[in-house]
Amino acid sequence: MSNGRILSANGNSEPETSSLVKDFFALIKIGIVNSNLVTTFTGLWLAFQFADKHFLQELNIMFFTLVGAAFIIAGSGAMNNYIDLDIDPIMKRTKSRPTVTGRFKPSLVLTIALSLLIVGEFLLFMASFAAGVWGLAGILCYVVLYSMWSKRRHVSNTVVGSISGAIPPLIGWASVEPSLGSGALALFLIMFVWQPPHFYALAMKRTEEYRAANIPMLPVVKGFARTKRSMLVWVLLLFPLPFLLMKLGIGFIILATVLNLGWFALALTGFKATDDIKWANKMFIYSLNYMTILFVSMIIFSVFA
């Protein structure tokens, strides 16, 4: 031990530090933080564009919004890990989390989660009162309505969780235009409808793990056939939503429609799939690419709209 750091055999503390950082990122679910920041930034950016405001004159708003959103998303992820301490050891996907391995004690996890949530909310309220309120709504939906209530009790847990996942673009938009508008509604609806087929695909891949943990995911309770039908319906619901963003131009509408057609076609192949897990993995990967391409294209098309 030297200066409070654990040294490796060659006297180098870097491997230990690297491992600690990796565990911290796992605790806050850094992948979810990053993906939600994309949608937060999209809401922020489109609000600037639609309101004819220049982001260079509002850099403080951008800072408060993006850092504040990152903190509350990270804090919510850490809180979810704290709440799921009893079931995470059962699932292969979660049994290596630092809360399971003992790397972070429950009391420390709770402290980290609450600290991130408090600081994040402070920053969001610095951006705008509306952004802070939407941040609180997101925390309530994810931590309370999803993690503490519906996840273990209702097959509709994915739909409930989709509410919180659709709030980040509203946070971004509200920091610029607190009254929101049709553009903000479009982003919310797109994110809300996108999530069920995305998470149902993941649930199909991990069905036996969810069953062992007694989590009532749709494929566990209703089976694969019903899950495939539900996924197809949710993908169909995406088709009219890009038309709520006509301000972005016909190019965006065409691109979004092509993406929707591709996902719809892939969803249809599921009814003849001989390997459901392989098909579910394709659906999951497509959903990730869909979200990334769609939201990045919104930013690009808004510049030329």
Short mmCIF file of C-alpha atoms in Angstrom, two decimals:
data_model
loop_
_atom_site.label_atom_id
_atom_site.label_comp_id
_atom_site.label_asym_id
_atom_site.label_seq_id
_atom_site.Cartn_x
_atom_site.Cartn_y
_atom_site.Cartn_z
CA MET A 1 0.00 0.00 0.00
CA SER A 2 1.39 3.38 -0.99
CA ASN A 3 -0.38 6.73 -0.70
CA GLY A 4 -3.66 4.84 -0.40
CA ARG A 5 -3.18 3.06 -3.74
CA ILE A 6 -2.88 -0.67 -4.26
CA LEU A 7 0.32 -1.46 -6.16
CA SER A 8 0.73 -4.33 -8.58
CA ALA A 9 3.69 -6.70 -8.38
CA ASN A 10 5.83 -4.35 -10.46
CA GLY A 11 4.90 -1.34 -8.34
CA ASN A 12 2.44 0.03 -10.87
CA SER A 13 -1.04 1.05 -9.73
CA GLU A 14 -2.40 1.56 -13.25
CA PRO A 15 -4.05 -1.89 -13.64
CA GLU A 16 -5.90 -1.41 -10.34
CA THR A 17 -6.97 2.11 -11.32
CA SER A 18 -8.09 0.91 -14.74
CA SER A 19 -10.13 -1.87 -13.15
CA LEU A 20 -11.76 0.60 -10.74
CA VAL A 21 -12.73 2.91 -13.60
CA LYS A 22 -14.13 -0.03 -15.56
CA ASP A 23 -16.20 -1.12 -12.58
CA PHE A 24 -17.46 2.42 -12.02
CA PHE A 25 -18.56 2.66 -15.66
CA ALA A 26 -20.35 -0.67 -15.26
CA LEU A 27 -22.05 0.61 -12.12
CA ILE A 28 -23.46 3.70 -13.85
CA LYS A 29 -24.23 1.76 -17.06
CA ILE A 30 -22.06 3.91 -19.27
CA GLY A 31 -23.51 2.44 -22.47
CA ILE A 32 -26.99 3.59 -21.50
CA VAL A 33 -25.61 6.99 -20.46
CA ASN A 34 -23.97 7.45 -23.86
CA SER A 35 -26.98 6.37 -25.90
CA ASN A 36 -29.33 8.58 -23.92
CA LEU A 37 -26.99 11.53 -24.28
CA VAL A 38 -27.35 11.16 -28.06
CA THR A 39 -31.11 11.63 -27.76
CA THR A 40 -30.71 14.42 -25.19
CA PHE A 41 -28.36 16.29 -27.48
CA THR A 42 -30.72 15.76 -30.43
CA GLY A 43 -33.58 17.35 -28.49
CA LEU A 44 -31.32 20.22 -27.45
CA TRP A 45 -29.98 20.74 -30.97
CA LEU A 46 -33.37 20.62 -32.72
CA ALA A 47 -34.79 23.08 -30.20
CA PHE A 48 -31.97 25.48 -31.07
CA GLN A 49 -32.61 25.02 -34.78
CA PHE A 50 -36.40 25.31 -34.64
CA ALA A 51 -36.21 28.37 -32.36
CA ASP A 52 -33.59 30.06 -34.58
CA LYS A 53 -31.11 30.26 -31.71
CA HIS A 54 -27.36 29.78 -32.11
CA PHE A 55 -25.81 27.19 -29.83
CA LEU A 56 -22.55 29.16 -29.56
CA GLN A 57 -24.49 31.83 -27.69
CA GLU A 58 -25.94 29.22 -25.32
CA LEU A 59 -22.90 27.13 -24.42
CA ASN A 60 -23.74 27.36 -20.73
CA ILE A 61 -27.15 25.82 -21.43
CA MET A 62 -25.52 23.01 -23.40
CA PHE A 63 -23.10 22.32 -20.55
CA PHE A 64 -25.73 22.28 -17.80
CA THR A 65 -28.08 20.15 -19.88
CA LEU A 66 -25.68 17.50 -21.14
CA VAL A 67 -23.69 17.11 -17.93
CA GLY A 68 -26.84 17.24 -15.81
CA ALA A 69 -28.57 14.64 -18.00
CA ALA A 70 -25.47 12.41 -17.92
CA PHE A 71 -25.41 12.59 -14.12
CA ILE A 72 -29.07 11.72 -13.57
CA ILE A 73 -28.93 8.88 -16.10
CA ALA A 74 -25.78 7.54 -14.44
CA GLY A 75 -27.34 7.96 -10.99
CA SER A 76 -30.49 6.16 -12.07
CA GLY A 77 -28.40 3.32 -13.48
CA ALA A 78 -26.48 3.01 -10.23
CA MET A 79 -29.76 3.07 -8.30
CA ASN A 80 -31.07 0.28 -10.50
CA ASN A 81 -28.00 -1.79 -9.65
CA TYR A 82 -28.65 -1.13 -5.97
CA ILE A 83 -32.28 -2.19 -6.25
CA ASP A 84 -31.41 -5.35 -8.23
CA LEU A 85 -28.75 -6.60 -5.82
CA ASP A 86 -30.78 -9.74 -5.10
CA ILE A 87 -31.45 -10.80 -8.70
CA ASP A 88 -28.29 -9.73 -10.54
CA PRO A 89 -26.25 -12.75 -9.30
CA ILE A 90 -28.78 -15.05 -10.99
CA MET A 91 -28.42 -13.65 -14.50
CA LYS A 92 -25.33 -14.23 -16.64
CA ARG A 93 -25.69 -10.76 -18.16
CA THR A 94 -25.53 -9.05 -14.75
CA LYS A 95 -23.58 -11.34 -12.44
CA SER A 96 -20.29 -9.57 -13.19
CA ARG A 97 -21.60 -6.17 -12.09
CA PRO A 98 -19.45 -4.57 -9.36
CA THR A 99 -22.40 -4.71 -6.96
CA VAL A 100 -22.41 -8.51 -7.35
CA THR A 101 -18.65 -9.04 -7.23
CA GLY A 102 -18.40 -6.93 -4.08
CA ARG A 103 -16.23 -4.29 -5.70
CA PHE A 104 -18.73 -1.64 -4.54
CA LYS A 105 -20.54 -2.09 -1.25
CA PRO A 106 -24.30 -1.37 -1.23
CA SER A 107 -23.89 1.69 1.00
CA LEU A 108 -21.31 3.16 -1.37
CA VAL A 109 -23.52 2.41 -4.40
CA LEU A 110 -26.44 4.23 -2.77
CA THR A 111 -24.20 7.19 -1.92
CA ILE A 112 -22.87 7.39 -5.47
CA ALA A 113 -26.36 7.10 -6.97
CA LEU A 114 -27.91 9.79 -4.78
CA SER A 115 -24.93 12.12 -5.26
CA LEU A 116 -25.15 11.84 -9.04
CA LEU A 117 -28.91 12.38 -8.99
CA ILE A 118 -28.71 15.45 -6.76
CA VAL A 119 -25.86 17.11 -8.66
CA GLY A 120 -27.47 16.22 -11.99
CA GLU A 121 -30.79 17.76 -11.00
CA PHE A 122 -29.06 20.90 -9.76
CA LEU A 123 -27.38 21.30 -13.15
CA LEU A 124 -30.63 20.68 -15.04
CA PHE A 125 -32.45 23.31 -13.00
CA MET A 126 -29.58 25.66 -13.86
CA ALA A 127 -30.38 25.01 -17.54
CA SER A 128 -34.10 25.68 -17.07
CA PHE A 129 -36.83 24.91 -14.59
CA ALA A 130 -38.61 22.75 -17.17
CA ALA A 131 -35.47 20.69 -17.81
CA GLY A 132 -35.15 20.03 -14.09
CA VAL A 133 -38.79 18.96 -13.83
CA TRP A 134 -38.46 16.59 -16.79
CA GLY A 135 -35.30 15.21 -15.18
CA LEU A 136 -37.24 14.45 -12.01
CA ALA A 137 -39.95 12.80 -14.10
CA GLY A 138 -37.35 10.58 -15.75
CA ILE A 139 -35.87 9.55 -12.42
CA LEU A 140 -39.31 8.79 -11.00
CA CYS A 141 -40.29 6.70 -14.02
CA TYR A 142 -37.08 4.67 -14.15
CA VAL A 143 -36.27 4.21 -10.48
CA VAL A 144 -39.74 3.98 -8.97
CA LEU A 145 -42.24 3.01 -11.66
CA TYR A 146 -39.91 0.63 -13.49
CA SER A 147 -37.14 -0.65 -11.19
CA MET A 148 -39.06 -0.74 -7.91
CA TRP A 149 -42.58 -1.51 -9.14
CA SER A 150 -43.33 -2.92 -12.58
CA LYS A 151 -40.12 -4.81 -13.42
CA ARG A 152 -40.85 -7.68 -11.04
CA ARG A 153 -44.64 -7.58 -11.09
CA HIS A 154 -46.05 -6.91 -14.53
CA VAL A 155 -45.45 -8.15 -18.06
CA SER A 156 -45.96 -4.56 -19.16
CA ASN A 157 -42.70 -3.60 -17.42
CA THR A 158 -40.97 -2.92 -20.74
CA VAL A 159 -43.65 -0.44 -21.80
CA VAL A 160 -43.48 1.30 -18.41
CA GLY A 161 -39.69 1.49 -18.67
CA SER A 162 -40.02 2.96 -22.14
CA ILE A 163 -41.51 6.13 -20.66
CA SER A 164 -38.29 6.97 -18.84
CA GLY A 165 -36.22 6.10 -21.90
CA ALA A 166 -38.20 8.59 -23.97
CA ILE A 167 -37.69 11.53 -21.59
CA PRO A 168 -34.03 12.49 -22.32
CA PRO A 169 -34.87 14.29 -25.61
CA LEU A 170 -37.55 16.23 -23.71
CA ILE A 171 -34.92 17.30 -21.18
CA GLY A 172 -32.74 18.57 -24.00
CA TRP A 173 -35.59 20.39 -25.71
CA ALA A 174 -36.99 21.88 -22.50
CA SER A 175 -33.65 23.42 -21.63
CA VAL A 176 -34.04 25.66 -24.71
CA GLU A 177 -37.81 25.81 -25.21
CA PRO A 178 -39.62 24.98 -21.94
CA SER A 179 -43.02 24.92 -23.67
CA LEU A 180 -41.81 22.03 -25.87
CA GLY A 181 -43.89 21.57 -29.04
CA SER A 182 -44.65 19.10 -31.82
CA GLY A 183 -40.97 18.42 -32.45
CA ALA A 184 -40.36 17.43 -28.84
CA LEU A 185 -43.48 15.25 -28.91
CA ALA A 186 -42.17 13.51 -32.03
CA LEU A 187 -38.84 12.69 -30.35
CA PHE A 188 -40.63 11.39 -27.27
CA LEU A 189 -42.95 9.16 -29.31
CA ILE A 190 -40.14 7.81 -31.50
CA MET A 191 -38.07 6.86 -28.47
CA PHE A 192 -41.09 5.43 -26.65
CA VAL A 193 -42.17 3.23 -29.57
CA TRP A 194 -38.61 2.18 -30.44
CA GLN A 195 -37.90 0.66 -27.05
CA PRO A 196 -40.34 -2.30 -26.79
CA PRO A 197 -39.09 -4.12 -29.93
CA HIS A 198 -35.52 -3.32 -28.90
CA PHE A 199 -35.88 -4.73 -25.38
CA TYR A 200 -38.13 -7.62 -26.41
CA ALA A 201 -35.31 -8.77 -28.69
CA LEU A 202 -32.92 -8.64 -25.74
CA ALA A 203 -35.45 -10.44 -23.54
CA MET A 204 -35.77 -13.24 -26.09
CA LYS A 205 -32.00 -13.70 -26.05
CA ARG A 206 -32.03 -13.84 -22.24
CA THR A 207 -35.36 -15.56 -21.66
CA GLU A 208 -34.05 -18.35 -19.43
CA GLU A 209 -32.09 -15.89 -17.31
CA TYR A 210 -35.17 -13.73 -16.79
CA ARG A 211 -37.17 -16.87 -16.00
CA ALA A 212 -34.63 -17.93 -13.38
CA ALA A 213 -34.75 -14.46 -11.82
CA ASN A 214 -38.57 -14.52 -11.88
CA ILE A 215 -38.77 -11.37 -14.01
CA PRO A 216 -42.06 -11.39 -16.02
CA MET A 217 -40.67 -10.29 -19.38
CA LEU A 218 -43.03 -10.79 -22.33
CA PRO A 219 -41.23 -13.84 -23.85
CA VAL A 220 -41.12 -15.48 -20.42
CA VAL A 221 -44.84 -15.01 -19.73
CA LYS A 222 -46.39 -15.11 -23.21
CA GLY A 223 -43.83 -17.00 -25.26
CA PHE A 224 -41.87 -16.19 -28.42
CA ALA A 225 -44.80 -16.20 -30.87
CA ARG A 226 -46.68 -13.53 -28.94
CA THR A 227 -43.48 -11.53 -28.50
CA LYS A 228 -42.85 -11.55 -32.26
CA ARG A 229 -46.36 -10.27 -32.95
CA SER A 230 -45.92 -7.50 -30.39
CA MET A 231 -42.59 -6.49 -31.88
CA LEU A 232 -44.15 -6.28 -35.35
CA VAL A 233 -46.94 -4.01 -34.06
CA TRP A 234 -44.51 -1.68 -32.32
CA VAL A 235 -42.37 -1.42 -35.47
CA LEU A 236 -45.49 -0.59 -37.50
CA LEU A 237 -46.30 2.22 -35.06
CA LEU A 238 -43.01 3.88 -35.96
CA PHE A 239 -44.03 4.52 -39.59
CA PRO A 240 -46.11 7.70 -39.15
CA LEU A 241 -43.87 9.31 -36.51
CA PRO A 242 -41.15 10.80 -38.75
CA PHE A 243 -43.87 12.84 -40.49
CA LEU A 244 -44.19 14.84 -37.27
CA LEU A 245 -40.72 16.20 -38.14
CA MET A 246 -41.54 17.53 -41.59
CA LYS A 247 -39.40 20.60 -40.82
CA LEU A 248 -36.35 18.39 -41.32
CA GLY A 249 -37.24 17.96 -44.98
CA ILE A 250 -38.19 15.19 -47.37
CA GLY A 251 -34.71 13.66 -47.22
CA PHE A 252 -35.17 12.80 -43.56
CA ILE A 253 -38.66 11.40 -44.16
CA ILE A 254 -37.32 9.12 -46.91
CA LEU A 255 -34.40 7.92 -44.77
CA ALA A 256 -36.64 7.25 -41.75
CA THR A 257 -39.15 5.39 -43.91
CA VAL A 258 -36.41 3.22 -45.42
CA LEU A 259 -35.17 2.39 -41.92
CA ASN A 260 -38.71 1.53 -40.85
CA LEU A 261 -39.25 -0.68 -43.90
CA GLY A 262 -36.01 -2.50 -43.20
CA TRP A 263 -36.98 -3.16 -39.60
CA PHE A 264 -40.49 -4.22 -40.62
CA ALA A 265 -39.10 -6.68 -43.19
CA LEU A 266 -36.74 -8.14 -40.60
CA ALA A 267 -39.60 -8.42 -38.10
CA LEU A 268 -41.64 -10.38 -40.67
CA THR A 269 -38.84 -12.92 -41.14
CA GLY A 270 -39.21 -13.83 -37.49
CA PHE A 271 -42.40 -15.78 -38.18
CA LYS A 272 -40.45 -18.20 -40.38
CA ALA A 273 -37.21 -18.17 -38.43
CA THR A 274 -35.79 -21.58 -37.54
CA ASP A 275 -33.50 -20.08 -34.92
CA ASP A 276 -35.42 -17.60 -32.77
CA ILE A 277 -32.39 -16.50 -30.77
CA LYS A 278 -30.36 -15.76 -33.88
CA TRP A 279 -33.28 -13.77 -35.29
CA ALA A 280 -33.70 -11.89 -32.01
CA ASN A 281 -30.02 -10.97 -32.09
CA LYS A 282 -30.46 -9.53 -35.60
CA MET A 283 -33.45 -7.52 -34.39
CA PHE A 284 -31.46 -6.23 -31.43
CA ILE A 285 -28.50 -5.14 -33.57
CA TYR A 286 -30.81 -3.51 -36.13
CA SER A 287 -32.57 -1.58 -33.38
CA LEU A 288 -29.27 -0.14 -32.12
CA ASN A 289 -28.21 0.92 -35.60
CA TYR A 290 -31.70 2.28 -36.27
CA MET A 291 -31.64 4.58 -33.26
CA THR A 292 -28.12 5.83 -33.92
CA ILE A 293 -28.67 6.51 -37.62
CA LEU A 294 -32.08 8.11 -37.10
CA PHE A 295 -31.02 10.55 -34.39
CA VAL A 296 -27.72 11.50 -36.01
CA SER A 297 -29.59 12.12 -39.27
CA MET A 298 -31.98 14.44 -37.44
CA ILE A 299 -29.04 16.59 -36.41
CA ILE A 300 -27.57 16.60 -39.91
CA PHE A 301 -30.82 17.32 -41.75
CA SER A 302 -31.72 20.10 -39.30
CA VAL A 303 -28.63 22.03 -40.39
CA PHE A 304 -29.85 22.11 -44.00
CA ALA A 305 -33.57 22.41 -43.28
#
